[in-house]
Structure formats: structure tokens, C-alpha cells
Amino acid sequence: MACGLGQIGWHTMLMTPEFGTRQKLTSIVTDAPLHGDAIQDGRLCDPEACGLQCARACPTGAIPKSSDDSVSIRIGGKAVEYARMDPWQERVKRYNGLTPYCGRCLCVCPAGRGLP
């Protein structure tokens, strides 16, 4: 988000206007003098508009189903709000058999599909 690639969604993952949550990111370490784009305006993820589809699809229940259960931070002077998630280690302990299904939130997210 800070380098202008996209925004953080309710499910705490990066979303882009073109692909929503459907992308794979990797890191390249360099000392090249690179400059990021400006932080994106607008809102790619609106939990109320989509009905919290990611939270309803989460097999472990790790994504809160209420937009009241959120975390707010500032990145580059812009306010960002996302779900207060259970820590990964706690989810693995509680839902050990369901972790292979983790990622359902990415499949149902309407961002990047021309939907709300």
C-alpha cells in the first residue's frame, strides 16, 4: 500500500484495482533508487457494501463478521481500517483440519471483478 500498489482489504491482504485479491506477490531486494507511486485514493474494500463475503467464507472464522471489530492504522498519512484477526498460531491450534481451505476469502472477494 505504501508504495502505491493497492490497498489493504478487510481480510488484511493487499488488493489492487485490476485483480482485487487474486495475485501473488514476491520480494526483490535491491539498492536501486526506486520510487513508489502515490498511495491510491478511493476504497477497494467496503465491508458493508459486499456484505463481508470474506468473513462469511472463512472456514476458520478468523475474519470478524462485524465491521465493528476492526484495527485502524495510518500508512503514509492515510487512515487504513481492517479486521482484527485471530493470530495465525491460534487459528492453527483451533482449526487444524481446516487450514488447507484457508484462502476462501480470496476466492469470494468481489474487488477487481467490476462488482461492489
PDB file of C-alpha atoms in Angstrom:
ATOM      1  CA  MET A   1       0.000   0.000   0.000  1.00  0.00           C
ATOM      2  CA  ALA A   2       2.740   2.432   0.943  1.00  0.00           C
ATOM      3  CA  CYS A   3       4.374   2.105  -2.498  1.00  0.00           C
ATOM      4  CA  GLY A   4       1.109   2.594  -4.388  1.00  0.00           C
ATOM      5  CA  LEU A   5       0.390  -0.985  -5.499  1.00  0.00           C
ATOM      6  CA  GLY A   6      -3.033  -1.235  -3.878  1.00  0.00           C
ATOM      7  CA  GLN A   7      -4.907  -1.122  -0.592  1.00  0.00           C
ATOM      8  CA  ILE A   8      -5.350  -3.340   2.446  1.00  0.00           C
ATOM      9  CA  GLY A   9      -8.672  -5.202   2.461  1.00  0.00           C
ATOM     10  CA  TRP A  10     -10.869  -6.206   5.408  1.00  0.00           C
ATOM     11  CA  HIS A  11      -9.130  -9.624   5.299  1.00  0.00           C
ATOM     12  CA  THR A  12      -5.749  -7.839   5.867  1.00  0.00           C
ATOM     13  CA  MET A  13      -4.362  -8.668   2.425  1.00  0.00           C
ATOM     14  CA  LEU A  14      -3.289  -6.416  -0.427  1.00  0.00           C
ATOM     15  CA  MET A  15      -5.922  -5.686  -3.065  1.00  0.00           C
ATOM     16  CA  THR A  16      -5.324  -3.994  -6.413  1.00  0.00           C
ATOM     17  CA  PRO A  17      -7.874  -2.279  -8.674  1.00  0.00           C
ATOM     18  CA  GLU A  18      -7.036  -4.630 -11.551  1.00  0.00           C
ATOM     19  CA  PHE A  19      -7.041  -8.004  -9.797  1.00  0.00           C
ATOM     20  CA  GLY A  20      -8.559  -7.480  -6.352  1.00  0.00           C
ATOM     21  CA  THR A  21      -7.028 -10.166  -4.136  1.00  0.00           C
ATOM     22  CA  ARG A  22      -6.126 -12.513  -6.981  1.00  0.00           C
ATOM     23  CA  GLN A  23      -2.372 -12.020  -7.333  1.00  0.00           C
ATOM     24  CA  LYS A  24       0.856 -13.408  -5.977  1.00  0.00           C
ATOM     25  CA  LEU A  25       3.489 -11.090  -4.540  1.00  0.00           C
ATOM     26  CA  THR A  26       7.172 -11.700  -4.038  1.00  0.00           C
ATOM     27  CA  SER A  27      10.119  -9.624  -2.887  1.00  0.00           C
ATOM     28  CA  ILE A  28      13.144  -8.399  -4.756  1.00  0.00           C
ATOM     29  CA  VAL A  29      15.918  -6.930  -2.652  1.00  0.00           C
ATOM     30  CA  THR A  30      17.851  -4.156  -4.353  1.00  0.00           C
ATOM     31  CA  ASP A  31      19.711  -0.956  -3.605  1.00  0.00           C
ATOM     32  CA  ALA A  32      18.438   0.633  -6.834  1.00  0.00           C
ATOM     33  CA  PRO A  33      16.967   4.123  -6.334  1.00  0.00           C
ATOM     34  CA  LEU A  34      13.298   3.190  -6.899  1.00  0.00           C
ATOM     35  CA  HIS A  35      10.336   5.450  -6.186  1.00  0.00           C
ATOM     36  CA  GLY A  36       6.854   4.172  -5.417  1.00  0.00           C
ATOM     37  CA  ASP A  37       3.633   5.549  -6.802  1.00  0.00           C
ATOM     38  CA  ALA A  38       1.350   7.693  -4.673  1.00  0.00           C
ATOM     39  CA  ILE A  39      -0.901   5.896  -2.223  1.00  0.00           C
ATOM     40  CA  GLN A  40      -4.146   5.067  -4.001  1.00  0.00           C
ATOM     41  CA  ASP A  41      -7.255   7.084  -3.300  1.00  0.00           C
ATOM     42  CA  GLY A  42     -10.725   5.633  -3.134  1.00  0.00           C
ATOM     43  CA  ARG A  43     -11.760   2.428  -1.458  1.00  0.00           C
ATOM     44  CA  LEU A  44     -11.266  -1.025  -2.968  1.00  0.00           C
ATOM     45  CA  CYS A  45     -12.724  -2.857   0.019  1.00  0.00           C
ATOM     46  CA  ASP A  46     -16.022  -1.794   1.537  1.00  0.00           C
ATOM     47  CA  PRO A  47     -17.022  -4.490   4.048  1.00  0.00           C
ATOM     48  CA  GLU A  48     -20.566  -3.173   4.362  1.00  0.00           C
ATOM     49  CA  ALA A  49     -21.162  -2.991   0.583  1.00  0.00           C
ATOM     50  CA  CYS A  50     -20.015  -6.556  -0.099  1.00  0.00           C
ATOM     51  CA  GLY A  51     -21.705  -7.978   2.988  1.00  0.00           C
ATOM     52  CA  LEU A  52     -18.395  -9.190   4.468  1.00  0.00           C
ATOM     53  CA  GLN A  53     -18.180 -12.027   1.947  1.00  0.00           C
ATOM     54  CA  CYS A  54     -14.612 -12.805   3.017  1.00  0.00           C
ATOM     55  CA  ALA A  55     -15.668 -13.235   6.657  1.00  0.00           C
ATOM     56  CA  ARG A  56     -18.619 -15.453   5.749  1.00  0.00           C
ATOM     57  CA  ALA A  57     -16.399 -17.654   3.557  1.00  0.00           C
ATOM     58  CA  CYS A  58     -13.559 -18.070   6.081  1.00  0.00           C
ATOM     59  CA  PRO A  59     -13.594 -21.742   7.195  1.00  0.00           C
ATOM     60  CA  THR A  60     -11.806 -20.934  10.448  1.00  0.00           C
ATOM     61  CA  GLY A  61     -13.909 -17.926  11.412  1.00  0.00           C
ATOM     62  CA  ALA A  62     -10.719 -15.890  11.768  1.00  0.00           C
ATOM     63  CA  ILE A  63     -12.128 -12.877   9.881  1.00  0.00           C
ATOM     64  CA  PRO A  64     -14.666 -10.999  12.025  1.00  0.00           C
ATOM     65  CA  LYS A  65     -18.200 -10.851  10.650  1.00  0.00           C
ATOM     66  CA  SER A  66     -18.752  -7.393  12.131  1.00  0.00           C
ATOM     67  CA  SER A  67     -17.126  -4.260  10.765  1.00  0.00           C
ATOM     68  CA  ASP A  68     -17.095  -3.026  14.373  1.00  0.00           C
ATOM     69  CA  ASP A  69     -14.237  -5.446  15.143  1.00  0.00           C
ATOM     70  CA  SER A  70     -11.511  -3.511  13.340  1.00  0.00           C
ATOM     71  CA  VAL A  71      -7.988  -2.159  13.633  1.00  0.00           C
ATOM     72  CA  SER A  72      -7.107   1.340  12.411  1.00  0.00           C
ATOM     73  CA  ILE A  73      -3.615   2.428  11.419  1.00  0.00           C
ATOM     74  CA  ARG A  74      -2.067   5.177   9.279  1.00  0.00           C
ATOM     75  CA  ILE A  75       0.157   4.417   6.298  1.00  0.00           C
ATOM     76  CA  GLY A  76       1.756   7.402   4.604  1.00  0.00           C
ATOM     77  CA  GLY A  77      -0.716   9.710   6.318  1.00  0.00           C
ATOM     78  CA  LYS A  78      -3.754   7.733   5.064  1.00  0.00           C
ATOM     79  CA  ALA A  79      -6.120   6.001   7.505  1.00  0.00           C
ATOM     80  CA  VAL A  80      -6.463   2.254   6.932  1.00  0.00           C
ATOM     81  CA  GLU A  81      -9.026   0.037   8.618  1.00  0.00           C
ATOM     82  CA  TYR A  82      -9.069  -3.762   8.509  1.00  0.00           C
ATOM     83  CA  ALA A  83     -10.318  -6.746  10.516  1.00  0.00           C
ATOM     84  CA  ARG A  84      -8.926  -7.604  13.930  1.00  0.00           C
ATOM     85  CA  MET A  85      -7.887 -11.145  13.019  1.00  0.00           C
ATOM     86  CA  ASP A  86      -7.079 -14.066  15.274  1.00  0.00           C
ATOM     87  CA  PRO A  87      -3.313 -14.687  15.322  1.00  0.00           C
ATOM     88  CA  TRP A  88      -2.280 -17.410  12.846  1.00  0.00           C
ATOM     89  CA  GLN A  89      -0.924 -19.673  15.596  1.00  0.00           C
ATOM     90  CA  GLU A  90      -4.254 -19.615  17.425  1.00  0.00           C
ATOM     91  CA  ARG A  91      -6.156 -20.483  14.253  1.00  0.00           C
ATOM     92  CA  VAL A  92      -3.864 -23.447  13.576  1.00  0.00           C
ATOM     93  CA  LYS A  93      -4.423 -24.774  17.102  1.00  0.00           C
ATOM     94  CA  ARG A  94      -8.204 -24.389  16.965  1.00  0.00           C
ATOM     95  CA  TYR A  95      -8.903 -25.294  13.355  1.00  0.00           C
ATOM     96  CA  ASN A  96      -6.101 -27.667  12.438  1.00  0.00           C
ATOM     97  CA  GLY A  97      -8.153 -29.649   9.908  1.00  0.00           C
ATOM     98  CA  LEU A  98      -9.444 -26.546   8.127  1.00  0.00           C
ATOM     99  CA  THR A  99      -6.206 -24.715   7.351  1.00  0.00           C
ATOM    100  CA  PRO A 100      -5.867 -26.314   3.871  1.00  0.00           C
ATOM    101  CA  TYR A 101      -9.054 -24.424   2.978  1.00  0.00           C
ATOM    102  CA  CYS A 102      -7.597 -21.078   4.036  1.00  0.00           C
ATOM    103  CA  GLY A 103      -7.831 -18.715   1.072  1.00  0.00           C
ATOM    104  CA  ARG A 104     -11.595 -18.914   0.534  1.00  0.00           C
ATOM    105  CA  CYS A 105     -11.720 -15.179   1.304  1.00  0.00           C
ATOM    106  CA  LEU A 106      -9.598 -14.534  -1.790  1.00  0.00           C
ATOM    107  CA  CYS A 107     -11.961 -16.544  -3.980  1.00  0.00           C
ATOM    108  CA  VAL A 108     -15.144 -14.751  -2.961  1.00  0.00           C
ATOM    109  CA  CYS A 109     -13.823 -11.183  -2.805  1.00  0.00           C
ATOM    110  CA  PRO A 110     -15.633  -9.089  -5.439  1.00  0.00           C
ATOM    111  CA  ALA A 111     -12.837  -6.493  -5.800  1.00  0.00           C
ATOM    112  CA  GLY A 112     -11.226  -6.402  -9.216  1.00  0.00           C
ATOM    113  CA  ARG A 113     -14.224  -8.097 -10.863  1.00  0.00           C
ATOM    114  CA  GLY A 114     -16.269  -4.982 -11.552  1.00  0.00           C
ATOM    115  CA  LEU A 115     -18.505  -5.772  -8.558  1.00  0.00           C
ATOM    116  CA  PRO A 116     -19.043  -3.694  -5.369  1.00  0.00           C
TER     117      PRO A 116
END
